[in-house]
Short mmCIF file of C-alpha atoms in Angstrom, two decimals:
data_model
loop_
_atom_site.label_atom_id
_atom_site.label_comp_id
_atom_site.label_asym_id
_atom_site.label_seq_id
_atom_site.Cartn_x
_atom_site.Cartn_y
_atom_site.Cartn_z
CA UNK U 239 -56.36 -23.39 -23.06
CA UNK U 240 -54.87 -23.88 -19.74
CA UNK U 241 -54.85 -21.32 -17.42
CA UNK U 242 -51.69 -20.20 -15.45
CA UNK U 243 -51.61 -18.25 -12.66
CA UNK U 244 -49.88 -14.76 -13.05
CA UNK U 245 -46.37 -14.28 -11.64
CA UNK U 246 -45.83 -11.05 -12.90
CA UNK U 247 -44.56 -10.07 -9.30
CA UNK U 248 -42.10 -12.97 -8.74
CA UNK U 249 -40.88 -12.40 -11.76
CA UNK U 250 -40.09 -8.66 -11.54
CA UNK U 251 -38.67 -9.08 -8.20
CA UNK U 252 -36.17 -11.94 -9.64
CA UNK U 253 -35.64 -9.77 -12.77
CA UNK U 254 -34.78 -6.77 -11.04
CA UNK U 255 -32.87 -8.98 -8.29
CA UNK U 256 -30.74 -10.53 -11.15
CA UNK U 257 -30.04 -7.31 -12.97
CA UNK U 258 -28.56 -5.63 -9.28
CA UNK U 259 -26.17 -8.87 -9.11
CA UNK U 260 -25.25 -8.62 -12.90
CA UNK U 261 -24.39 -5.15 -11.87
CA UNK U 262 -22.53 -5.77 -8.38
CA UNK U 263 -20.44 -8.69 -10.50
CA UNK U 264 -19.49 -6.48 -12.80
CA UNK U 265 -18.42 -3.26 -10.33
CA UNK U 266 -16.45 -6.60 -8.72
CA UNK U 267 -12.80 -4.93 -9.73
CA UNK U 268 -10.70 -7.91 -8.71
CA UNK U 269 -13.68 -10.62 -10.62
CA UNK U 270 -13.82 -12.86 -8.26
CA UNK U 271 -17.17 -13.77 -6.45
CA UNK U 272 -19.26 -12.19 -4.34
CA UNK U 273 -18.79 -12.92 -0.62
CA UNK U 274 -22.37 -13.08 1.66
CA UNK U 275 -22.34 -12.37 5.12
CA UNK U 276 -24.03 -15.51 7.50
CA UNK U 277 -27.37 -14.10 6.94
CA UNK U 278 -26.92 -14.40 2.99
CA UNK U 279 -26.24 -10.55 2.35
CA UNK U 280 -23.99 -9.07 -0.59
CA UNK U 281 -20.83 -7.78 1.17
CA UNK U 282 -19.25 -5.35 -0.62
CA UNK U 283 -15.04 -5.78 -2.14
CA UNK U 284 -12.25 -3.86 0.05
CA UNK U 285 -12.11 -2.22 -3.02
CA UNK U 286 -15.59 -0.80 -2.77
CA UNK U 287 -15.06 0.27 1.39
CA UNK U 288 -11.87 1.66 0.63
CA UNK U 289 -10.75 2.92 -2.65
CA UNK U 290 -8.10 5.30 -1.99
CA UNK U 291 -6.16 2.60 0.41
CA UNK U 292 -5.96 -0.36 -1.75
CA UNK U 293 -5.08 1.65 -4.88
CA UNK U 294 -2.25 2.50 -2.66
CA UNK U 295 -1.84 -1.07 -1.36
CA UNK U 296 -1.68 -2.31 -5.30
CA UNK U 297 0.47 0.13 -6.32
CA UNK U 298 3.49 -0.10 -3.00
CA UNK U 299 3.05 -4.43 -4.12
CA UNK U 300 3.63 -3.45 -7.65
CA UNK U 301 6.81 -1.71 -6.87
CA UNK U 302 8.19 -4.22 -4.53
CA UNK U 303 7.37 -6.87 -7.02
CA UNK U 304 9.47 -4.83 -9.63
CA UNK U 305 6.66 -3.69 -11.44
CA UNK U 306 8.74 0.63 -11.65
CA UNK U 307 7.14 1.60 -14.91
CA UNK U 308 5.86 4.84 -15.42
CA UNK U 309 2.38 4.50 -14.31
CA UNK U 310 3.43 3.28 -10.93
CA UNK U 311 6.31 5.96 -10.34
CA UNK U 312 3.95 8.43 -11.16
CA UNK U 313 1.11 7.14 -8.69
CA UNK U 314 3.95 6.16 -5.87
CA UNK U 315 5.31 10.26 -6.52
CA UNK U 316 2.01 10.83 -6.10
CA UNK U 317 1.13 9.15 -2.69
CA UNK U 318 4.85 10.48 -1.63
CA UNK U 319 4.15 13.96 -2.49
CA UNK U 320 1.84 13.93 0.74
CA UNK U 321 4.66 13.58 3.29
CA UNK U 322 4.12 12.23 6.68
CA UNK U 323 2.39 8.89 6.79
CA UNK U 324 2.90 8.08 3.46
CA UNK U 325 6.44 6.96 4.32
CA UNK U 326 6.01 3.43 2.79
CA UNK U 327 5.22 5.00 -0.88
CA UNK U 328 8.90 6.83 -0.35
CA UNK U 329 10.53 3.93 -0.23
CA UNK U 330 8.95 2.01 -3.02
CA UNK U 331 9.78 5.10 -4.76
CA UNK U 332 13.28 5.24 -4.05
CA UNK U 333 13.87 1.69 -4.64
CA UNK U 334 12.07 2.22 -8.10
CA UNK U 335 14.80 4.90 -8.73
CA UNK U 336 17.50 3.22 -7.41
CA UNK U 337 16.08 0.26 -10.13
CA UNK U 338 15.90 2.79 -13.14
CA UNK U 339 19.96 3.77 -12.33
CA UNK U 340 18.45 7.28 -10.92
CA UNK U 341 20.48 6.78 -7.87
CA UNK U 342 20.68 10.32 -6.54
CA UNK U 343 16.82 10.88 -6.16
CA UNK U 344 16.42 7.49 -5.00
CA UNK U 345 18.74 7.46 -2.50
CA UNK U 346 17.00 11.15 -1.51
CA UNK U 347 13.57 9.28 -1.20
CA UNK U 348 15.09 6.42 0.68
CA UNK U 349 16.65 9.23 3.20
CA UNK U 350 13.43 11.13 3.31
CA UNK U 351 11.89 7.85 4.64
CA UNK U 352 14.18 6.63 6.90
CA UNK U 353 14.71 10.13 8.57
CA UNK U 354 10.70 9.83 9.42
CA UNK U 355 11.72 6.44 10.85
CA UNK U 356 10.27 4.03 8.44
CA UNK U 357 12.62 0.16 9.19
CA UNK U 358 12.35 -0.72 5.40
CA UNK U 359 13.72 2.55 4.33
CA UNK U 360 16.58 2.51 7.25
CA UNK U 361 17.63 -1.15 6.35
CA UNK U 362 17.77 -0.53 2.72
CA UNK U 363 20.54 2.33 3.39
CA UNK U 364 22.41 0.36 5.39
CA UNK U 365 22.73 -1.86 2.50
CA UNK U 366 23.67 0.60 0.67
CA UNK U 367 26.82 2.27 2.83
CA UNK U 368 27.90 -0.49 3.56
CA UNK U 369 28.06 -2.36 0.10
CA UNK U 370 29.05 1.19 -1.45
CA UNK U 371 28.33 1.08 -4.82
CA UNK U 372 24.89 3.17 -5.37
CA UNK U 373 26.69 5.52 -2.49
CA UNK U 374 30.29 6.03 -1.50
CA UNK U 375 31.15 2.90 0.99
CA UNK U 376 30.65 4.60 4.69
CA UNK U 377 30.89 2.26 7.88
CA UNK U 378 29.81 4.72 10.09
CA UNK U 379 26.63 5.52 8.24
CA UNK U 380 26.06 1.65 7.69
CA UNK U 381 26.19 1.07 11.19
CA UNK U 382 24.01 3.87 12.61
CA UNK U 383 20.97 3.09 10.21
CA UNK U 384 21.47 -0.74 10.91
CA UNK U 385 21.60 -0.19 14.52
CA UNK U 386 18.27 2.50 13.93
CA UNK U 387 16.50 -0.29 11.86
CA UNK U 388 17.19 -2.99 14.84
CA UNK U 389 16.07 -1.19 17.63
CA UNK U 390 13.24 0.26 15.45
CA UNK U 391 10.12 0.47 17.71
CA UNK U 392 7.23 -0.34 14.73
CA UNK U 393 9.27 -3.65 14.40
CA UNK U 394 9.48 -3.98 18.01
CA UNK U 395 5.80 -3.36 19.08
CA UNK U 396 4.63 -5.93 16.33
CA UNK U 397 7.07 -8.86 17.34
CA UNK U 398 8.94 -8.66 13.98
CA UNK U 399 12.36 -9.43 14.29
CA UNK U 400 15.02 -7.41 12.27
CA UNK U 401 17.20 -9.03 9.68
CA UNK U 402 21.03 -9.37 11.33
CA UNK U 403 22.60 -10.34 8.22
CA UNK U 404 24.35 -6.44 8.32
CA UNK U 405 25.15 -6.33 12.20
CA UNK U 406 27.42 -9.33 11.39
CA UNK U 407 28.93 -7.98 8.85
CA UNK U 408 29.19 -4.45 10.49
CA UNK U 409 30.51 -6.88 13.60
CA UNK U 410 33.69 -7.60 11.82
CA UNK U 411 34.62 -4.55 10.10
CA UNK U 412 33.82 -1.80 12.29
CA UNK U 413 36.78 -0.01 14.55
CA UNK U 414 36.54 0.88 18.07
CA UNK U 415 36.37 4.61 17.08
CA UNK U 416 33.75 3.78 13.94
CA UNK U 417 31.50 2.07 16.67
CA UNK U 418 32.01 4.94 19.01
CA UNK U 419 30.60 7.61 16.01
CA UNK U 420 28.05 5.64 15.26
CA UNK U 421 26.81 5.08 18.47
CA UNK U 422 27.11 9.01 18.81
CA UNK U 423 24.85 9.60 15.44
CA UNK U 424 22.53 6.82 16.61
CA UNK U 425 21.96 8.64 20.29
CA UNK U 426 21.30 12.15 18.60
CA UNK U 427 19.17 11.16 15.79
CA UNK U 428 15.58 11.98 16.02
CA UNK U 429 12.33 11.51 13.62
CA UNK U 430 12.10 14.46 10.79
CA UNK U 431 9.12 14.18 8.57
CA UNK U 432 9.49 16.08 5.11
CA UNK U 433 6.72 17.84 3.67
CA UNK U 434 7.00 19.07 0.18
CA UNK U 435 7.86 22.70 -0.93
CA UNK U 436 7.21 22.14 -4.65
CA UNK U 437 3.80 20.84 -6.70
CA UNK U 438 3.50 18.22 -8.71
CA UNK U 439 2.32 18.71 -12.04
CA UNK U 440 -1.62 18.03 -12.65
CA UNK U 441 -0.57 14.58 -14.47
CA UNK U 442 0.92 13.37 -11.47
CA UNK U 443 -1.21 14.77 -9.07
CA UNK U 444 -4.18 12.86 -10.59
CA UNK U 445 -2.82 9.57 -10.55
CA UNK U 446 -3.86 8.73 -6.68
CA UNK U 447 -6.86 10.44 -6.60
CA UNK U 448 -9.59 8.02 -6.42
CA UNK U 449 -11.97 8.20 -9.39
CA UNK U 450 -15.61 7.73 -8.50
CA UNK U 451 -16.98 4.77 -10.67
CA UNK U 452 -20.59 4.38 -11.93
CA UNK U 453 -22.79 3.93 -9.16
CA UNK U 454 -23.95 0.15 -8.14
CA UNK U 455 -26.29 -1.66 -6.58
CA UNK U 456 -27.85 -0.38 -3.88
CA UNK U 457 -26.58 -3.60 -1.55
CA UNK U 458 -29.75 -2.94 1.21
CA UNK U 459 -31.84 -2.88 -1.32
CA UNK U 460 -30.77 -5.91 -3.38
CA UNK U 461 -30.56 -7.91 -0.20
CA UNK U 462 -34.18 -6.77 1.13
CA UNK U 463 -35.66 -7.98 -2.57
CA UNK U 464 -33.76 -11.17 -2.59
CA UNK U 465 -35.56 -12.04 1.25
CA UNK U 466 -38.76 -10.77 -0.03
CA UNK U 467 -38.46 -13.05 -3.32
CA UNK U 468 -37.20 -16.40 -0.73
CA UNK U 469 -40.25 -15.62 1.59
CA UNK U 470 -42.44 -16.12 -1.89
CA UNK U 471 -44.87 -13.59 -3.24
CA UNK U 472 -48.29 -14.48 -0.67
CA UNK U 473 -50.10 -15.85 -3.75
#
């Protein structure tokens, strides 16, 4: 009989090796492929670093892509529902409701997040005064979110430059005196950042915590056995 020589070590490194990658791929939410570093090591999926932030990011592209069903206006009230800093979930929010013919609490949303100073939220109501059919048709109020959304410093500091579809509009239609009031409302308007006075019910409430999944791979560990399995086994 011919002999071979045992590899019961290579081949319980390599086992246990394959079974932390089977289990890596499979905590993989998005399914695509693992990414290694330059040295060769496992790097773990935005998803896996930070959990709570792209569940958020998912849900705010949902909404914008038109995706307002229930599950993501209940995770966008959700995010909302923590006030300042979640400003970009109001929106989304009120632009679901304003989708879903819910036009007073979406408009409220929208107001909540472009009193906090958020440019998506202050261009969206200028739409809306100034085509006047979600809200009564109101130049003034038009103009002095446009001209708030311009001059907007977020866009400003990050070299994005505002859409001036409205100020041309507003350009022809506005009066002397409307121009004069809403240069008054623009000069005493400052930030406000709501905070809620009411609880949402456990349902909602759940639906941005984070749930823990099962645990996976330890990634220093899998990476240590797959260089110690490459440098062979010193037979």
């Amino acid at each position: 009989m011919k002999f071979v020589r045992p590899a019961f070590r290579t081949l319980t490194l390599a086992s246990i090796c394959l079974g932390a990658l089977a289990l890596a791929a499979c905590s993989n939410a998005t399914g695509g492929a693992l990414r290694r570093d330059t040295n060769g090591n496992l790097v773990p999926t935005l998803e896996e670093r930070d959990p709570a932030g792209t569940l958020y990011a998912n849900t705010l592209a949902k909404a914008d892509g038109g995706d307002c069903s229930s599950e993501t206006l209940n995770t966008l009230t959700c995010f909302a529902y923590r006030g300042h800093g979640y400003e970009g979930a109001q929106t989304s929010l009120g632009q679901c409701l304003l989708r879903e013919k819910k036009d007073e609490v979406g408009l409220l949303w929208l107001k909540r997040a472009a009193d906090a100073g958020w440019p998506d939220a202050q261009k969206a109501l200028a739409h809306i005064y100034l085509e006047g059919k979600i809200a009564k048709q109101d130049n003034v109020e038009a103009a002095a979110w446009n001209t708030l959304y311009v001059r907007n410093p977020s866009l400003l500091s990050l070299g994005v430059r505002p859409e001036g579809n409205i100020t041309e509009e507003l350009r022809a239609l506005l009066t002397a005196d409307e121009r004069s009031a809403a240069d008054r409302r623009v000069s005493a308007w400052a930030p406000s950042y709501w905070q809620p006075s009411d609880k949402l019910s456990a349902e909602t409430a759940a639906t941005c915590r984070v749930r823990m999944k099962s645990k996976g791979p330890d990634m220093d560990a899998v990476n240590s056995l797959l260089k110690s399995n490459n440098a062979g086994d010193g037979y």
